Structures are given as C-alpha cells and as structure tokens.
Amino acid sequence: MTFHRQILITLTLVAASALSLGAQAPRFYPDDPIWREPMTQDVKSAARYEPDLAFQTLENLFSTPGDPVRGQRAKNINTVDEVPDGPYFVNRAGRMPLTPALVARAANTSDGPAPGKWTVVSAKSDGVTPGFTIRDAANELWFVKFDPPGWRAMATGSEIVAAKLFWSAGYHTAEYHIGQLVPGNLVIGKDTRITPPGETARAMHQGDISWLLSRADRDPDGSYRVILSKATPGRPVGRIRFDGTRADDPNDIVPHEHRRELRGYFVFAAWLNHVDAKGINSLSSLITENGRSFIRHYLLDFGSALGSAAVGPREGWEGYEALVEQPGEIGKRVLTFGFKVPVWRTQDYFESPAIGRLPRDHAKWDPETWWPHITNAAFRHMRPDDTFWAASKLLAITDDMIRAAVAEGKFGDARSTEFLAKAIIDRRMRILQTFLPKVNPIVDPALDARGQLTFRNAASDAAVADRAPGYRALWYTFDNTSDRATLVATTEETQSPMLMPEMPTTDYIKVDLVAVGGPEAWAKPVSAYFRRNSGNWILVGFERQP
Amino acid sequence: MATLRHSFVFIVLLSIVSAPAAAQSTRVEAIAEEQAEKARQLGAEGPSQAEQVIRRVLLSPLLAGGDGPYPWFGSVYSGTGMAIGAGYLKRLQNAAMINVQTGISLNNSTMLRGVAVAPALWRGKLQVDGAGEWMDARGVSFYGLGQQSSKDTRQRYDYTPLELAGNLTLRPMRFVSVTGSYSFINIQTHRDLEFFAPEEMPGIDQELTYHATRAAVAVDWRPSPSYSTRGGYYRASIERHHESDGAPFSFNTQQYEVVQLVPLVREQFVFAARALMTLTTTDSGNEVPVMLAPFLGSGTTLRGFANRRFSDRNRVLFTGEYRWRPSRYLDMALFLDAGQVAPDRRDFRVSDFETAWGIGARFHGPNFNAFRIEAARGREGLRLIFAGSQAF
C-alpha cells in the first residue's frame, strides 16, 4: 500500500466518522426542555373540513384508524416527559398557580353578551334540543343552548362545570356563561334563514322562534335559562381529529394518536363522564396573531357530561359501555340468559332535575373501564405513562377548585350541587388511586450543587399508595453525543434525598431511580438526566417506563 | 499527489453536503426543520376516499330516511315469505305525508300500497288519512276449518284483494286513540286444484265486494309501538263486513288485545305477555270467507306451526315471553304460545290449546324493530321465523 493510499483511506475513515457523528442528533439540545411547542410555519391556506359524524362513528367502531403499532411513547412531549404549551393544550394545573377563583373564571374574558337586543343569525332546527346563534349589541357572536323541558339547569349547568374543569386541566375551551333568554329580546336578522325538518331553507319568522323555544325548558316568568358560548377567535377550519395530522397545517408534524394530551383526554373525559368526547364536539380555528396564522384546537359542547345527556338525564349505560358493546360481552350475556347483569343496571343512582342522573357512589368506580360513546385512535394508543401524566394534572386541581367550578353551574339546588361536587371529587380520587400507582410514580427529581438528589413519590404523597420501603439510584455518566450511559455506582436510601456518589468529571449525569419493595410497576426505573450548568445540575431529561 | 488532492476535496464536499442532518443546534430548530419539510409538501384537508363513499351512501335518499325513494323490506302477505321493494315518501307540512310502497316476495307475490295523511288537525289530536292497497298474494295456505285439521291437507290459493280505505283517528288524551274507518274491499281468489269442496272453504273462487266499517279504541302507553321494553297496549275493535253484491258472506268481528311489558332490573329483563281474542258472528245464513277468517300459525301467532295452520270463526291466543337484553341493539327471548280456533266461542278449552315454544333474537334500534329470527317448536315440528316486525 502506498503512502498516498494510506492517507486517502485514513481521510475517508475520518470523514465517515465525522459524518456518522454529525448525522446523529444529540439527545439533548441546549434549549431542552422546551415548554412551548414551536409553530414556525405560517398556515396560509387551511380549508374548512367538517368530518362526517357517521363515518367517524363507523370508522372507530369497526376499524382502528391511525398508527397500527401500539405501545409507542407519546411523541409530542418534551425531554422531561411533559406536554409543551401548544395548539391543543396549555399547562395550567400543576404548572401555574390555579385558584378557585381562576377556575371559576376559566376562559372567560367578559361578563357575557353586551346588554341590548340579541339578533338571531341562525338556528339549529335539527336534533332534539334547539339552539340559536346570536349577535349581541357589541356585534359579538354567541351560541345559545337550552335545557330540555323538565330538566332546568341540567345540560347548561353540566356544560359550564365541565368546560371550567377542562380548561383547568389545560385544554383550550370557549368562553361560557349562564344567562337568561327573554323571547322579546330576540330579533330575527334580516338575512336569517332556517331549514325546518323535512322542508327546504327559507327565511326565518317569529313562528320558528316559538317552535324552537317550545322544545326548551321554560321558566315561570316566560324566560329561558340558557348557556351562552362565545365564538372562539379565528376562522373555523374543522374539528380535532384523533389520528394522523392535518394535511394543510405545516406545524402539525406529530400524528395525533401520539399526542399525549389527546391520549390523556381520555382520563379527563372519564373524570367528568364526558361520553361525547368525539371530534365533532371540538373546533379547530385558524387564528392570526402578529401577522402569522396558526391553528388552535378547542374542546366544545360538554352538554353530554356528568349527569346530563343533553336531551335528558344520562342513561345508565353511558360511561360504562360504548355505543356498541364489545362482542365478547354481548356473547356472554346471550349465553347467560341475561343473568350476567351489567353493573350500571343494578347500582343506585342520584337523580334530580338540576343535575340529571349519576351513580350515587363512586367509591368503586373504575376509570379504566370507562367508555366514551365512540373511542378514537388517541385513546387506543394511550399508555400508563400517559394516564399518569393526566392523573398528575388532577392532583393539582383541589376540592375547592372543583367546588368553585360546580358553583358556576348555578344549579339552584343545594343538595344536587353538593352531590355533584362530591361526585367529581370522588371520581378524581378514583383516578388518582388507579393511575398514579400504575407506573413508577417518582416525580420532580432535582440534583443540587452539593450532589443531593431529591424527588417525590406522587402516589404516596397523594395518599393513594403506601410509601415505598426504599429507593435505589443507579448513577451514570452520560455522553450526550453518542447517547451512551456508563454505570458508575448504585446507592440506596429509604427516602429522598439521596447523595450523589463520587462521579468522574462529566457534563451529564443520568440517574435511574426505582422504588425498592413497592409494587412491581415501581421497579421499572424512571430515568433523570442532569446537565452541568455553572456548577449546578439542571434537569434536562426525564423518562418514565409504561 | 493530484489524486490525493482531488479525493480530499471530494471528502470535504461530501461532509458539507451531508451535514444538514445535524445542522440544528437547538430543539426548536430541529422541529422547525421538520415543519419546513412538511410545508414543502402540504395537501388539502378533506375526507378520505372511504369517507367520501360513506357520505354518498348515507346522504342518498335511500338511507337518509328523508323524503324520496327508499328500500323496502317486509312481507307482502302473511305466509308469502320475505319481500323486497321500494317506497317513496314525501313529508308535507303539519305532519302530512304521502307514502307509496311496492314489493315482490320470494314466492312472486306482489303488492302496491299507498297512504296519504292529511295535515294534523285540532293540535294534532285529529288525523285523517286515506289508504289504498292492491296485492296479488300467491300460494296462501288453507288446511281446513277447525282445530282438528290436518297439516297434510293443505290447499293453496291465490288471493288478490283491492282495498281503498279512509281512516279518522282521534287522540283525545295522551295514550288514548279512537279510530273510525271505512273500506271498500274487492277480493278475488283463485286455485288450480280443488282439494277442498267449495262448502268446506267458504268464499273461495268467488269475487266478493265489501263495504267494511270499523271502530276501535286503544290505550297505548308503550314508548314506541314498534319497539318497547315497558308499558302496555290495550285495544278493542268491532268491524262490520257487508258483502254488497248479495253473496252470503257478511259478518261482524270483535277483537280484543292486551299487551303488557314488565321490565325488571332496569330493563335488563322484560316479561312480555299478550292475549288476543277474535270473535266473529255472521248474518243469518252467511259464512265468514276463509280469506278473512281468524287464524293461528304465523310469525306472530302460534309460532311453531305453519302459516295460517288453524283457521275458524273464532280464535284465542296467549303468549308469554321472557326477554333479556344482551345489548342495546339485541334482545333475546324465550317464548311460549298457546291458542285455539273454534267455530263457537263456547268451544274454547284450555285443554284443547295448541302450544309452541321457542327462542328468538331481535335486532332493534331505540324505538323500532329491525329484524327478528326465531326458532319455534310445536307438535308438528320446528320452524324458523325471519321477520322485520316485532312478535307483538
């Protein structure tokens, strides 16, 4: 081999190594963890697409849209296992100082429609309950919905409560108010049209108003209790889809079934018995701010939540079974001549016109067996670390906050109000009991400059699990470029804090933490990654095994 | 040396060209690069091909349930088998409508029927409608009159009635309806073989023309007459069939029916019971024609026996069902039917009742029955029943 050839081979190997190293992204970037989902592209041409409800129903009943590979970790989380603020979700519970007053206010920025006449610009004539779209004196657009006859406050109050609590959890919701509609205050817009059932579209007249109101609960003074939701900012471009990405949104790069906040939506929906948690009860809006457009997704229409089924009280099966029951379950019931009785047929219920119908006792409620009417790809891809994430948000929503949200429902019946608040509190507790201990519940790891490692056990702190007898830490040096960890030492303590052992000089430390002697799931390590920064250790990574 | 220099330049260029994969120095830049990549290949948000197909199918008048043509499944006449056809529905203001159906059955029987409902009057308490029906029912069975008839003595005949009717229904209060009707009925029958003598088979091979009047009162507090799990239905009717051409086939009919549904364990179980009694009396020297005589044996009366297996001037039928509900769309049922036909109402004896029992599955919606399949066993064997209507 000539000298020149040797040099050439050497250069090629060096270049190949450089390419190899250069092609591999580091595990942690300097700006990790990010807390805001980048939306770097201007959404120039998003067209409105209204998915077909029947198709969505059939699709999710009889097929499994989305990624066929289950068990994948959520892909939109930051490096510390959290969901950054983004188009679907903003970190509130557990990240901002929520107060009962803040929960009661939630997304509201006003006191409701401006005083004056309400101009009807359209009406919902199909379906069972009526609805109007009105413009107030300040030209703001509001959607008006009613309670079904005989169930004053049930649908409107439940919707308010659910909206406040979904907002507290972190989802984008509309502005909601309870109001009073006086028929004489309605003015029909000059171009307002209506399509009565079985008829073609025509100009709306006063008789239509009377007909629509005849299907709503009427107060003795002739007025109607209503819920008013303010039109969300921007231009509607469709609904949340739970699989794939929007083809026309360049910022939308994570398939929705792999978005943690959409997976975790299951837990919040189960909490509030929001059985109608489907795409059509949401709104995607194209919003322009500072000359740049992006799409934000709102949850809407919570009329079928808690004890309300919007058109009447919640049916017993709702929350316990999907729209179509599981074939195996049907088969068992056929073969047992009906003596395999579903729990919802035998349990005791609390029922009142103000809040509808809810199981009287939630002490044995199992959130894992909760069913929405129609499930979706995100729910199917949900893993225990996703449900833990959602449950940890609920940890930060206190009983007082729940009571504040329930008070906003203005149910007008103290006994029902008290029961509803207790039911929500109890269901929250069942979620904590179910989902927090199901994975290794270590949270908030921190390593100080003196080498003292602190952490918390979310399950035992919430008193939903016994304290672990001890904790083991496996200490590694970590190479951020090659993504390689090298075990240096193992230490054990009965509780936090733990002391860092003698470590080689390194920029990154990885610590695997397990609970010793606790439940089996707690033996799966959580991994915390710390980066040296001016003598301090900064948490840059956190992973929880499902 | 020149070769080495050229190679070095190539390697450096290769490194530069390949570098963008690792060019981002922050997480935001890395994500921005992915978003920029997607921005270069944006598409239009819209329905998938599968959704487009489903939309087209569901929005077609055939399935949308709105006005226009729709598919029809049912029965042309009891015993002629499953039938398919088409209908046309036009809804008008104030609950008025026009509905026309035509169909053909497995045994080639055909029918054409229509109903026109006038706008509701008196705040919906009064309804007037007119109906017309023509059918050509092939191979209708007759086994001879009486409970002792043999299943081996079956006579088949073709039955072709034309009926034009007007009905007036008053609903003075919730659950209660009172109906008065008038019908013009023309009946023709035909048979190829004369198994029974004409006197053993009243009315056969003759053209009969009736002016029929009927009055009925009913209390129905079931949530839906087409499918319910609770409530009751009680009906009494009297009917006069006057043969207008002087043929000796004028007769009167009284019919009483009670249906009671008793739900248990929040409707997990339903005990359903039905009693039906049909009594006829004739003018002096007149007969009840076999085509209009009460009968037992069908998917709704004495299941487990052939269609129209027992026929006579009077009948009584009792049915009990134990229903359980494995799904909100599927009911199962164990049932027992018992009944008798007799020339005189005084001849009814429990010891003479024919019985049949069986099991059934009923697929249904919240307030309608879609399909029913049942296996029923009587002393003459096992029968399978496929029907679009509920048993009762």
Tab-separated table of N, CA, C and O in Angstrom, chain A residues 289-358:
chain	number	residue	atom	x	y	z
A	289	GLU	N	-52.180	36.001	14.496
A	289	GLU	CA	-51.629	36.904	15.512
A	289	GLU	C	-50.292	37.423	15.021
A	289	GLU	O	-49.465	36.636	14.536
A	290	ASN	N	-50.099	38.702	15.131
A	290	ASN	CA	-48.843	39.326	14.710
A	290	ASN	C	-48.489	38.967	13.272
A	290	ASN	O	-47.339	38.678	12.944
A	291	GLY	N	-49.509	38.934	12.433
A	291	GLY	CA	-49.266	38.699	11.017
A	291	GLY	C	-48.965	37.256	10.653
A	291	GLY	O	-48.642	36.960	9.507
A	292	ARG	N	-49.094	36.345	11.606
A	292	ARG	CA	-48.800	34.933	11.327
A	292	ARG	C	-50.001	34.090	11.752
A	292	ARG	O	-50.592	34.337	12.796
A	293	SER	N	-50.334	33.098	10.923
A	293	SER	CA	-51.519	32.282	11.199
A	293	SER	C	-51.129	30.895	11.690
A	293	SER	O	-50.124	30.325	11.237
A	294	PHE	N	-51.928	30.396	12.580
A	294	PHE	CA	-51.727	29.036	13.099
A	294	PHE	C	-53.091	28.467	13.477
A	294	PHE	O	-54.082	29.200	13.551
A	295	ILE	N	-53.131	27.172	13.695
A	295	ILE	CA	-54.404	26.526	14.028
A	295	ILE	C	-54.399	26.147	15.511
A	295	ILE	O	-53.443	25.554	16.003
A	296	ARG	N	-55.484	26.519	16.185
A	296	ARG	CA	-55.649	26.147	17.589
A	296	ARG	C	-56.919	25.294	17.699
A	296	ARG	O	-57.895	25.529	16.996
A	297	HIS	N	-56.884	24.344	18.594
A	297	HIS	CA	-57.981	23.378	18.702
A	297	HIS	C	-58.678	23.528	20.053
A	297	HIS	O	-58.017	23.495	21.095
A	298	TYR	N	-59.982	23.671	20.005
A	298	TYR	CA	-60.784	23.883	21.211
A	298	TYR	C	-61.679	22.666	21.482
A	298	TYR	O	-62.190	22.059	20.544
A	299	LEU	N	-61.874	22.376	22.753
A	299	LEU	CA	-62.919	21.421	23.137
A	299	LEU	C	-64.204	22.205	23.354
A	299	LEU	O	-64.192	23.259	23.987
A	300	LEU	N	-65.295	21.677	22.832
A	300	LEU	CA	-66.595	22.349	22.932
A	300	LEU	C	-67.678	21.343	23.290
A	300	LEU	O	-67.450	20.131	23.255
A	301	ASP	N	-68.856	21.866	23.563
A	301	ASP	CA	-70.063	21.047	23.685
A	301	ASP	C	-69.924	19.947	24.732
A	301	ASP	O	-69.734	18.772	24.415
A	302	PHE	N	-70.073	20.342	25.972
A	302	PHE	CA	-69.993	19.380	27.070
A	302	PHE	C	-71.379	19.080	27.629
A	302	PHE	O	-71.525	18.735	28.797
A	303	GLY	N	-72.385	19.259	26.809
A	303	GLY	CA	-73.764	19.032	27.285
A	303	GLY	C	-74.020	17.592	27.673
A	303	GLY	O	-74.911	17.301	28.466
A	304	SER	N	-73.254	16.675	27.110
A	304	SER	CA	-73.388	15.260	27.487
A	304	SER	C	-72.242	14.892	28.410
A	304	SER	O	-71.388	14.071	28.067
A	305	ALA	N	-72.204	15.536	29.545
A	305	ALA	CA	-71.168	15.252	30.542
A	305	ALA	C	-71.842	15.164	31.903
A	305	ALA	O	-73.011	15.544	32.068
A	306	LEU	N	-71.097	14.637	32.864
A	306	LEU	CA	-71.583	14.480	34.233
A	306	LEU	C	-72.920	13.730	34.216
A	306	LEU	O	-72.985	12.655	33.633
A	307	GLY	N	-73.972	14.317	34.776
A	307	GLY	CA	-75.243	13.593	34.829
A	307	GLY	C	-76.177	13.913	33.695
A	307	GLY	O	-77.336	13.492	33.689
A	308	SER	N	-75.695	14.672	32.725
A	308	SER	CA	-76.561	15.130	31.637
A	308	SER	C	-76.275	14.380	30.352
A	308	SER	O	-75.124	14.086	30.034
A	309	ALA	N	-77.338	14.069	29.634
A	309	ALA	CA	-77.178	13.555	28.272
A	309	ALA	C	-77.737	14.582	27.280
A	309	ALA	O	-78.198	14.223	26.203
A	310	ALA	N	-77.724	15.820	27.649
A	310	ALA	CA	-78.150	16.971	26.832
A	310	ALA	C	-79.663	16.988	26.620
A	310	ALA	O	-80.312	17.982	26.898
A	311	VAL	N	-80.227	15.908	26.129
A	311	VAL	CA	-81.666	15.894	25.853
A	311	VAL	C	-82.447	15.268	26.992
A	311	VAL	O	-83.669	15.203	26.955
A	312	GLY	N	-81.758	14.807	27.977
A	312	GLY	CA	-82.392	14.176	29.127
A	312	GLY	C	-81.296	13.788	30.096
A	312	GLY	O	-80.121	14.105	29.873
A	313	PRO	N	-81.653	13.113	31.174
A	313	PRO	CA	-80.599	12.689	32.102
A	313	PRO	C	-79.748	11.603	31.467
A	313	PRO	O	-80.190	10.895	30.562
A	314	ARG	N	-78.558	11.491	31.974
A	314	ARG	CA	-77.626	10.489	31.474
A	314	ARG	C	-78.243	9.099	31.590
A	314	ARG	O	-78.828	8.746	32.608
A	315	GLU	N	-78.119	8.321	30.519
A	315	GLU	CA	-78.593	6.936	30.565
A	315	GLU	C	-77.606	6.112	31.389
A	315	GLU	O	-76.410	6.403	31.411
A	316	GLY	N	-78.094	5.059	31.997
A	316	GLY	CA	-77.251	4.247	32.859
A	316	GLY	C	-76.011	3.712	32.171
A	316	GLY	O	-74.918	3.674	32.751
A	317	TRP	N	-76.142	3.286	30.927
A	317	TRP	CA	-75.016	2.644	30.237
A	317	TRP	C	-73.925	3.634	29.857
A	317	TRP	O	-72.770	3.238	29.638
A	318	GLU	N	-74.279	4.912	29.791
A	318	GLU	CA	-73.317	5.888	29.302
A	318	GLU	C	-72.151	6.030	30.270
A	318	GLU	O	-72.324	6.306	31.444
A	319	GLY	N	-70.972	5.809	29.745
A	319	GLY	CA	-69.782	5.801	30.585
A	319	GLY	C	-69.342	4.383	30.928
A	319	GLY	O	-68.198	4.172	31.316
A	320	TYR	N	-70.258	3.457	30.794
A	320	TYR	CA	-69.922	2.065	31.100
A	320	TYR	C	-69.762	1.224	29.840
A	320	TYR	O	-69.108	0.183	29.864
A	321	GLU	N	-70.372	1.657	28.780
A	321	GLU	CA	-70.292	0.910	27.532
A	321	GLU	C	-70.181	1.890	26.376
A	321	GLU	O	-70.658	3.014	26.467
A	322	ALA	N	-69.573	1.398	25.305
A	322	ALA	CA	-69.516	2.216	24.096
A	322	ALA	C	-70.883	2.187	23.419
A	322	ALA	O	-71.793	1.484	23.855
A	323	LEU	N	-70.989	2.948	22.374
A	323	LEU	CA	-72.256	2.987	21.633
A	323	LEU	C	-72.670	1.582	21.221
A	323	LEU	O	-73.847	1.235	21.241
A	324	VAL	N	-71.711	0.794	20.828
A	324	VAL	CA	-71.962	-0.625	20.558
A	324	VAL	C	-71.086	-1.420	21.523
A	324	VAL	O	-69.875	-1.208	21.591
A	325	GLU	N	-71.693	-2.317	22.266
A	325	GLU	CA	-70.966	-3.058	23.280
A	325	GLU	C	-69.935	-3.986	22.647
A	325	GLU	O	-70.011	-4.315	21.464
A	326	GLN	N	-69.005	-4.441	23.457
A	326	GLN	CA	-67.980	-5.355	22.972
A	326	GLN	C	-68.621	-6.704	22.626
A	326	GLN	O	-69.430	-7.236	23.397
A	327	PRO	N	-68.269	-7.281	21.478
A	327	PRO	CA	-68.914	-8.535	21.045
A	327	PRO	C	-68.801	-9.645	22.092
A	327	PRO	O	-69.760	-10.391	22.304
A	328	GLY	N	-67.649	-9.759	22.735
A	328	GLY	CA	-67.489	-10.813	23.735
A	328	GLY	C	-68.464	-10.656	24.887
A	328	GLY	O	-69.027	-11.629	25.396
A	329	GLU	N	-68.677	-9.416	25.272
A	329	GLU	CA	-69.590	-9.147	26.384
A	329	GLU	C	-71.026	-9.486	25.977
A	329	GLU	O	-71.792	-10.059	26.763
A	330	ILE	N	-71.375	-9.141	24.734
A	330	ILE	CA	-72.721	-9.471	24.260
A	330	ILE	C	-72.915	-10.984	24.268
A	330	ILE	O	-73.946	-11.499	24.708
A	331	GLY	N	-71.895	-11.693	23.790
A	331	GLY	CA	-71.978	-13.152	23.748
A	331	GLY	C	-72.202	-13.748	25.133
A	331	GLY	O	-73.040	-14.639	25.305
A	332	LYS	N	-71.480	-13.236	26.128
A	332	LYS	CA	-71.649	-13.762	27.492
A	332	LYS	C	-73.064	-13.512	27.991
A	332	LYS	O	-73.672	-14.363	28.641
A	333	ARG	N	-73.586	-12.353	27.682
A	333	ARG	CA	-74.932	-12.030	28.164
A	333	ARG	C	-75.984	-12.875	27.451
A	333	ARG	O	-77.011	-13.213	28.029
A	334	VAL	N	-75.725	-13.191	26.181
A	334	VAL	CA	-76.656	-14.072	25.469
A	334	VAL	C	-76.668	-15.435	26.141
A	334	VAL	O	-77.727	-15.997	26.452
A	335	LEU	N	-75.489	-15.969	26.387
A	335	LEU	CA	-75.379	-17.344	26.874
A	335	LEU	C	-75.829	-17.502	28.326
A	335	LEU	O	-76.179	-18.591	28.750
A	336	THR	N	-75.793	-16.408	29.078
A	336	THR	CA	-76.206	-16.500	30.490
A	336	THR	C	-77.665	-16.095	30.678
A	336	THR	O	-78.101	-15.864	31.802
A	337	PHE	N	-78.414	-16.028	29.601
A	337	PHE	CA	-79.829	-15.674	29.652
A	337	PHE	C	-80.052	-14.352	30.384
A	337	PHE	O	-81.068	-14.154	31.041
A	338	GLY	N	-79.071	-13.490	30.272
A	338	GLY	CA	-79.215	-12.160	30.850
A	338	GLY	C	-78.762	-12.053	32.290
A	338	GLY	O	-78.776	-10.967	32.861
A	339	PHE	N	-78.357	-13.180	32.900
A	339	PHE	CA	-78.004	-13.108	34.321
A	339	PHE	C	-76.590	-12.599	34.550
A	339	PHE	O	-76.150	-12.492	35.687
A	340	LYS	N	-75.855	-12.323	33.505
A	340	LYS	CA	-74.631	-11.544	33.648
A	340	LYS	C	-75.063	-10.078	33.502
A	340	LYS	O	-75.099	-9.519	32.407
A	341	VAL	N	-75.406	-9.504	34.608
A	341	VAL	CA	-76.051	-8.181	34.591
A	341	VAL	C	-74.990	-7.093	34.688
A	341	VAL	O	-74.166	-7.114	35.609
A	342	PRO	N	-74.975	-6.143	33.770
A	342	PRO	CA	-74.005	-5.043	33.869
A	342	PRO	C	-74.221	-4.245	35.155
A	342	PRO	O	-75.354	-4.073	35.602
A	343	VAL	N	-73.133	-3.756	35.694
A	343	VAL	CA	-73.213	-3.061	36.977
A	343	VAL	C	-74.121	-1.847	36.897
A	343	VAL	O	-74.806	-1.495	37.863
A	344	TRP	N	-74.168	-1.203	35.742
A	344	TRP	CA	-74.954	0.024	35.642
A	344	TRP	C	-76.452	-0.239	35.741
A	344	TRP	O	-77.229	0.673	35.965
A	345	ARG	N	-76.849	-1.471	35.581
A	345	ARG	CA	-78.283	-1.760	35.714
A	345	ARG	C	-78.699	-1.934	37.171
A	345	ARG	O	-79.879	-1.850	37.489
A	346	THR	N	-77.736	-2.220	38.028
A	346	THR	CA	-78.101	-2.533	39.408
A	346	THR	C	-77.678	-1.476	40.417
A	346	THR	O	-78.161	-1.481	41.540
A	347	GLN	N	-76.778	-0.595	40.044
A	347	GLN	CA	-76.291	0.349	41.043
A	347	GLN	C	-77.325	1.443	41.332
A	347	GLN	O	-78.227	1.689	40.533
A	348	ASP	N	-77.123	2.070	42.464
A	348	ASP	CA	-78.044	3.110	42.903
A	348	ASP	C	-77.659	4.429	42.228
A	348	ASP	O	-76.476	4.720	42.046
A	349	TYR	N	-78.654	5.213	41.897
A	349	TYR	CA	-78.401	6.493	41.220
A	349	TYR	C	-78.956	7.656	42.022
A	349	TYR	O	-79.984	7.540	42.697
A	350	PHE	N	-78.257	8.776	41.887
A	350	PHE	CA	-78.787	10.049	42.366
A	350	PHE	C	-79.389	10.733	41.153
A	350	PHE	O	-78.742	10.847	40.112
A	351	GLU	N	-80.617	11.173	41.295
A	351	GLU	CA	-81.257	11.822	40.137
A	351	GLU	C	-81.982	13.068	40.598
A	351	GLU	O	-82.687	13.054	41.607
A	352	SER	N	-81.772	14.136	39.868
A	352	SER	CA	-82.526	15.358	40.155
A	352	SER	C	-82.627	16.161	38.866
A	352	SER	O	-81.768	16.059	37.990
A	353	PRO	N	-83.690	16.970	38.737
A	353	PRO	CA	-83.829	17.786	37.520
A	353	PRO	C	-82.640	18.720	37.313
A	353	PRO	O	-82.319	19.075	36.189
A	354	ALA	N	-81.981	19.107	38.396
A	354	ALA	CA	-80.903	20.091	38.278
A	354	ALA	C	-79.634	19.512	37.675
A	354	ALA	O	-78.946	20.184	36.901
A	355	ILE	N	-79.306	18.280	38.005
A	355	ILE	CA	-78.029	17.736	37.514
A	355	ILE	C	-78.185	16.447	36.714
A	355	ILE	O	-77.201	15.909	36.213
A	356	GLY	N	-79.381	15.925	36.598
A	356	GLY	CA	-79.567	14.702	35.829
A	356	GLY	C	-79.361	13.469	36.689
A	356	GLY	O	-79.822	13.425	37.833
A	357	ARG	N	-78.646	12.507	36.139
A	357	ARG	CA	-78.519	11.214	36.823
A	357	ARG	C	-77.058	10.779	36.864
A	357	ARG	O	-76.371	10.754	35.851
A	358	LEU	N	-76.627	10.451	38.076
A	358	LEU	CA	-75.254	9.965	38.273
A	358	LEU	C	-75.268	8.826	39.285
A	358	LEU	O	-76.129	8.808	40.174
